[in-house]
PDB file of C-alpha atoms in Angstrom:
ATOM      1  CA  MET A   1      50.571 -20.875 -16.483  1.00 97.00           C
ATOM      2  CA  ILE A   2      51.278 -17.162 -16.518  1.00 97.00           C
ATOM      3  CA  VAL A   3      54.441 -15.106 -17.239  1.00 97.00           C
ATOM      4  CA  LYS A   4      54.870 -12.499 -14.694  1.00 96.00           C
ATOM      5  CA  PHE A   5      58.145  -9.800 -14.823  1.00 97.00           C
ATOM      6  CA  PHE A   6      59.264  -8.647 -11.862  1.00 95.00           C
ATOM      7  CA  THR A   7      59.423  -3.886 -11.801  1.00 89.00           C
ATOM      8  CA  ARG A   8      63.058  -4.688 -10.273  1.00 89.00           C
ATOM      9  CA  GLY A   9      66.263  -4.503 -11.227  1.00 92.00           C
ATOM     10  CA  THR A  10      68.137  -0.973 -11.239  1.00 93.00           C
ATOM     11  CA  GLY A  11      70.525  -2.607  -8.008  1.00 92.00           C
ATOM     12  CA  SER A  12      72.724  -5.181  -7.359  1.00 95.00           C
ATOM     13  CA  ALA A  13      72.283  -8.571  -8.262  1.00 96.00           C
ATOM     14  CA  SER A  14      72.950  -9.697  -4.511  1.00 95.00           C
ATOM     15  CA  GLY A  15      68.501  -8.742  -3.703  1.00 95.00           C
ATOM     16  CA  VAL A  16      67.314 -10.467  -6.632  1.00 96.00           C
ATOM     17  CA  PHE A  17      69.515 -14.097  -5.594  1.00 97.00           C
ATOM     18  CA  ASN A  18      69.202 -13.470  -1.931  1.00 95.00           C
ATOM     19  CA  TYR A  19      65.592 -13.397  -2.923  1.00 95.00           C
ATOM     20  CA  LEU A  20      65.586 -16.387  -4.766  1.00 96.00           C
ATOM     21  CA  LEU A  21      68.011 -18.687  -3.181  1.00 96.00           C
ATOM     22  CA  LYS A  22      68.851 -17.057   0.652  1.00 94.00           C
ATOM     23  CA  ASP A  23      66.257 -17.515   3.447  1.00 92.00           C
ATOM     24  CA  SER A  24      67.730 -16.385   6.695  1.00 90.00           C
ATOM     25  CA  LYS A  25      65.140 -18.076   9.294  1.00 90.00           C
ATOM     26  CA  GLU A  26      66.275 -21.411   7.457  1.00 90.00           C
ATOM     27  CA  PRO A  27      69.340 -23.006  10.229  1.00 91.00           C
ATOM     28  CA  ASP A  28      70.973 -23.669   6.697  1.00 92.00           C
ATOM     29  CA  GLY A  29      70.417 -19.709   5.679  1.00 91.00           C
ATOM     30  CA  GLN A  30      69.114 -21.555   1.990  1.00 93.00           C
ATOM     31  CA  ARG A  31      65.106 -21.332   1.202  1.00 94.00           C
ATOM     32  CA  LYS A  32      63.123 -24.237   0.862  1.00 93.00           C
ATOM     33  CA  GLY A  33      62.246 -25.727  -2.354  1.00 93.00           C
ATOM     34  CA  ALA A  34      64.487 -23.180  -3.776  1.00 95.00           C
ATOM     35  CA  GLU A  35      66.507 -24.999  -7.090  1.00 96.00           C
ATOM     36  CA  LEU A  36      69.164 -23.517  -9.488  1.00 97.00           C
ATOM     37  CA  LEU A  37      67.963 -25.050 -12.819  1.00 98.00           C
ATOM     38  CA  ARG A  38      69.716 -23.227 -14.957  1.00 97.00           C
ATOM     39  CA  GLY A  39      73.080 -20.866 -15.537  1.00 97.00           C
ATOM     40  CA  ASP A  40      75.407 -19.675 -12.720  1.00 97.00           C
ATOM     41  CA  VAL A  41      74.926 -17.253 -10.666  1.00 98.00           C
ATOM     42  CA  VAL A  42      78.283 -16.283  -9.364  1.00 97.00           C
ATOM     43  CA  ASN A  43      78.808 -14.996 -12.872  1.00 97.00           C
ATOM     44  CA  GLN A  44      75.488 -14.205 -13.606  1.00 98.00           C
ATOM     45  CA  SER A  45      75.655 -11.532 -10.249  1.00 98.00           C
ATOM     46  CA  LEU A  46      79.260 -10.158 -11.378  1.00 98.00           C
ATOM     47  CA  LEU A  47      77.830  -9.426 -14.610  1.00 98.00           C
ATOM     48  CA  ILE A  48      75.111  -7.177 -13.503  1.00 98.00           C
ATOM     49  CA  ASP A  49      76.851  -5.215 -11.032  1.00 97.00           C
ATOM     50  CA  SER A  50      79.488  -3.811 -13.291  1.00 97.00           C
ATOM     51  CA  LEU A  51      76.554  -2.897 -15.490  1.00 97.00           C
ATOM     52  CA  GLU A  52      76.104   0.654 -15.955  1.00 95.00           C
ATOM     53  CA  PHE A  53      72.692   1.025 -17.614  1.00 94.00           C
ATOM     54  CA  LYS A  54      69.855   2.148 -15.157  1.00 94.00           C
ATOM     55  CA  GLN A  55      67.924  -1.217 -15.942  1.00 95.00           C
ATOM     56  CA  LYS A  56      70.704  -3.532 -14.794  1.00 97.00           C
ATOM     57  CA  TYR A  57      68.506  -6.378 -14.903  1.00 97.00           C
ATOM     58  CA  THR A  58      64.972  -7.946 -15.885  1.00 97.00           C
ATOM     59  CA  SER A  59      63.652 -10.824 -13.600  1.00 98.00           C
ATOM     60  CA  GLY A  60      59.495 -12.448 -13.312  1.00 97.00           C
ATOM     61  CA  CYS A  61      58.670 -16.164 -12.988  1.00 97.00           C
ATOM     62  CA  LEU A  62      56.636 -18.987 -14.791  1.00 98.00           C
ATOM     63  CA  SER A  63      54.475 -19.017 -12.131  1.00 97.00           C
ATOM     64  CA  PHE A  64      51.761 -22.519 -13.018  1.00 97.00           C
ATOM     65  CA  ALA A  65      48.778 -23.850 -10.523  1.00 95.00           C
ATOM     66  CA  GLU A  66      50.677 -27.107 -11.458  1.00 96.00           C
ATOM     67  CA  SER A  67      52.824 -28.732  -8.907  1.00 92.00           C
ATOM     68  CA  ALA A  68      57.177 -29.757  -9.854  1.00 92.00           C
ATOM     69  CA  ASP A  69      56.007 -33.134  -9.817  1.00 92.00           C
ATOM     70  CA  GLU A  70      52.934 -32.527 -12.422  1.00 95.00           C
ATOM     71  CA  VAL A  71      55.647 -31.032 -14.796  1.00 97.00           C
ATOM     72  CA  THR A  72      58.423 -33.280 -15.765  1.00 96.00           C
ATOM     73  CA  GLN A  73      61.933 -32.316 -16.528  1.00 97.00           C
ATOM     74  CA  GLU A  74      61.848 -32.771 -20.103  1.00 98.00           C
ATOM     75  CA  GLN A  75      59.050 -30.016 -20.073  1.00 98.00           C
ATOM     76  CA  LYS A  76      61.363 -27.817 -18.040  1.00 98.00           C
ATOM     77  CA  GLU A  77      63.763 -27.606 -19.988  1.00 98.00           C
ATOM     78  CA  GLN A  78      61.531 -27.245 -23.081  1.00 98.00           C
ATOM     79  CA  LEU A  79      60.025 -24.306 -22.345  1.00 98.00           C
ATOM     80  CA  MET A  80      63.302 -22.189 -20.438  1.00 98.00           C
ATOM     81  CA  ASP A  81      63.896 -23.461 -23.701  1.00 97.00           C
ATOM     82  CA  SER A  82      61.593 -21.815 -25.539  1.00 97.00           C
ATOM     83  CA  PHE A  83      60.901 -19.019 -23.145  1.00 98.00           C
ATOM     84  CA  GLU A  84      64.604 -17.435 -23.628  1.00 97.00           C
ATOM     85  CA  GLU A  85      64.043 -18.945 -27.666  1.00 96.00           C
ATOM     86  CA  THR A  86      60.687 -16.030 -27.418  1.00 96.00           C
ATOM     87  CA  ILE A  87      62.874 -13.030 -24.795  1.00 95.00           C
ATOM     88  CA  ARG A  88      65.542 -13.244 -27.172  1.00 90.00           C
ATOM     89  CA  ALA A  89      63.928 -12.370 -30.288  1.00 81.00           C
ATOM     90  CA  GLY A  90      66.118 -13.611 -33.221  1.00 85.00           C
ATOM     91  CA  LEU A  91      69.587 -13.522 -30.826  1.00 89.00           C
ATOM     92  CA  ASP A  92      71.163 -16.137 -31.002  1.00 92.00           C
ATOM     93  CA  SER A  93      71.473 -17.915 -26.895  1.00 92.00           C
ATOM     94  CA  ASP A  94      75.538 -17.146 -26.632  1.00 94.00           C
ATOM     95  CA  ARG A  95      74.444 -13.307 -26.756  1.00 95.00           C
ATOM     96  CA  ILE A  96      72.420 -13.343 -24.242  1.00 96.00           C
ATOM     97  CA  SER A  97      73.359 -14.526 -20.262  1.00 97.00           C
ATOM     98  CA  VAL A  98      69.960 -15.484 -17.848  1.00 98.00           C
ATOM     99  CA  VAL A  99      69.924 -17.486 -15.065  1.00 98.00           C
ATOM    100  CA  TRP A 100      66.828 -20.081 -13.905  1.00 98.00           C
ATOM    101  CA  VAL A 101      65.422 -20.772 -10.332  1.00 98.00           C
ATOM    102  CA  GLU A 102      62.638 -23.304  -9.408  1.00 98.00           C
ATOM    103  CA  HIS A 103      60.599 -22.599  -6.713  1.00 97.00           C
ATOM    104  CA  ARG A 104      58.467 -25.708  -4.893  1.00 94.00           C
ATOM    105  CA  ASP A 105      57.533 -23.911  -1.454  1.00 86.00           C
ATOM    106  CA  LYS A 106      54.340 -22.362  -2.565  1.00 86.00           C
ATOM    107  CA  GLY A 107      52.735 -26.185  -2.986  1.00 87.00           C
ATOM    108  CA  ARG A 108      52.781 -25.156  -7.037  1.00 93.00           C
ATOM    109  CA  LEU A 109      56.186 -25.015  -9.457  1.00 97.00           C
ATOM    110  CA  GLU A 110      57.485 -21.200 -10.087  1.00 97.00           C
ATOM    111  CA  LEU A 111      60.536 -20.839 -12.840  1.00 98.00           C
ATOM    112  CA  ASN A 112      62.197 -17.947 -12.168  1.00 98.00           C
ATOM    113  CA  PHE A 113      64.452 -16.332 -14.651  1.00 98.00           C
ATOM    114  CA  VAL A 114      66.670 -13.413 -14.522  1.00 98.00           C
ATOM    115  CA  PHE A 115      68.459 -11.897 -17.723  1.00 98.00           C
ATOM    116  CA  ALA A 116      71.558  -9.931 -17.405  1.00 97.00           C
ATOM    117  CA  ASN A 117      70.242  -6.726 -19.419  1.00 97.00           C
ATOM    118  CA  THR A 118      73.557  -6.351 -21.766  1.00 96.00           C
ATOM    119  CA  ASP A 119      74.036  -8.077 -24.992  1.00 95.00           C
ATOM    120  CA  LEU A 120      77.313 -10.245 -24.716  1.00 96.00           C
ATOM    121  CA  LYS A 121      78.836  -9.740 -28.303  1.00 95.00           C
ATOM    122  CA  HIS A 122      78.927  -5.574 -27.958  1.00 93.00           C
ATOM    123  CA  GLY A 123      78.520  -5.321 -24.568  1.00 94.00           C
ATOM    124  CA  ARG A 124      75.379  -2.936 -24.706  1.00 94.00           C
ATOM    125  CA  SER A 125      72.120  -2.738 -23.467  1.00 95.00           C
ATOM    126  CA  PHE A 126      69.978  -5.509 -24.440  1.00 94.00           C
ATOM    127  CA  GLN A 127      66.234  -4.752 -22.965  1.00 93.00           C
ATOM    128  CA  PRO A 128      64.729  -8.723 -22.825  1.00 93.00           C
ATOM    129  CA  TYR A 129      60.559  -7.426 -22.171  1.00 94.00           C
ATOM    130  CA  VAL A 130      59.044  -3.949 -22.757  1.00 91.00           C
ATOM    131  CA  HIS A 131      56.010  -4.624 -22.167  1.00 91.00           C
ATOM    132  CA  SER A 132      54.082  -2.356 -24.668  1.00 91.00           C
ATOM    133  CA  HIS A 133      56.752  -3.941 -27.519  1.00 92.00           C
ATOM    134  CA  ASP A 134      57.015  -7.372 -26.174  1.00 94.00           C
ATOM    135  CA  LYS A 135      53.653  -7.676 -24.088  1.00 95.00           C
ATOM    136  CA  LYS A 136      51.885  -9.833 -27.486  1.00 96.00           C
ATOM    137  CA  ARG A 137      54.627 -12.015 -28.348  1.00 96.00           C
ATOM    138  CA  VAL A 138      55.016 -13.419 -24.603  1.00 97.00           C
ATOM    139  CA  ASN A 139      51.067 -13.759 -24.713  1.00 96.00           C
ATOM    140  CA  ALA A 140      51.318 -15.367 -27.986  1.00 96.00           C
ATOM    141  CA  TRP A 141      53.911 -17.919 -25.969  1.00 97.00           C
ATOM    142  CA  LYS A 142      52.087 -18.802 -22.736  1.00 97.00           C
ATOM    143  CA  ASP A 143      49.317 -19.204 -24.872  1.00 97.00           C
ATOM    144  CA  MET A 144      50.687 -21.688 -26.844  1.00 97.00           C
ATOM    145  CA  ALA A 145      52.813 -23.233 -24.192  1.00 97.00           C
ATOM    146  CA  ASN A 146      49.635 -23.846 -22.057  1.00 97.00           C
ATOM    147  CA  ILE A 147      47.886 -26.239 -25.034  1.00 96.00           C
ATOM    148  CA  GLU A 148      50.495 -27.770 -26.168  1.00 97.00           C
ATOM    149  CA  TYR A 149      51.621 -28.772 -21.820  1.00 97.00           C
ATOM    150  CA  GLY A 150      48.019 -28.692 -20.869  1.00 96.00           C
ATOM    151  CA  PHE A 151      48.245 -26.268 -18.150  1.00 97.00           C
ATOM    152  CA  LYS A 152      45.349 -24.899 -16.558  1.00 94.00           C
ATOM    153  CA  ASP A 153      45.156 -21.512 -18.341  1.00 86.00           C
ATOM    154  CA  PRO A 154      44.477 -18.542 -15.765  1.00 82.00           C
ATOM    155  CA  ASN A 155      41.957 -17.346 -19.226  1.00 78.00           C
TER     156      ASN A 155
END
């Protein structure tokens, strides 16, 4: 598994959620192999679009060499919980808002996340990941998760 943060986050929420959940080429307009795992897309979109910060959201994915069938639902839940705890860096879980979307359309599992960049308690900006400060912590989490669950390690 690797952790990848995308370089988006300044536009409206529709861009990220359209990428994660929609496909105009499909008859029903929905992306095949995409499933909402956690969170509320409508409320997250409203929250993100209401923010006046330059960087309104942080998105990325946990990308696995393993297929979706090789990772249990319980493991996915544990990974999402522990990743959120790592990203929160001591903040209570009710102070951040995150949506998780699973992708299975590439023959492997991706757990995509979208954090609203605000502290829900105070309404102030909360940047969940700053590369220069958080890279070591997130890489340590990734390394521990790969060992604990026996996932393929790109290192």
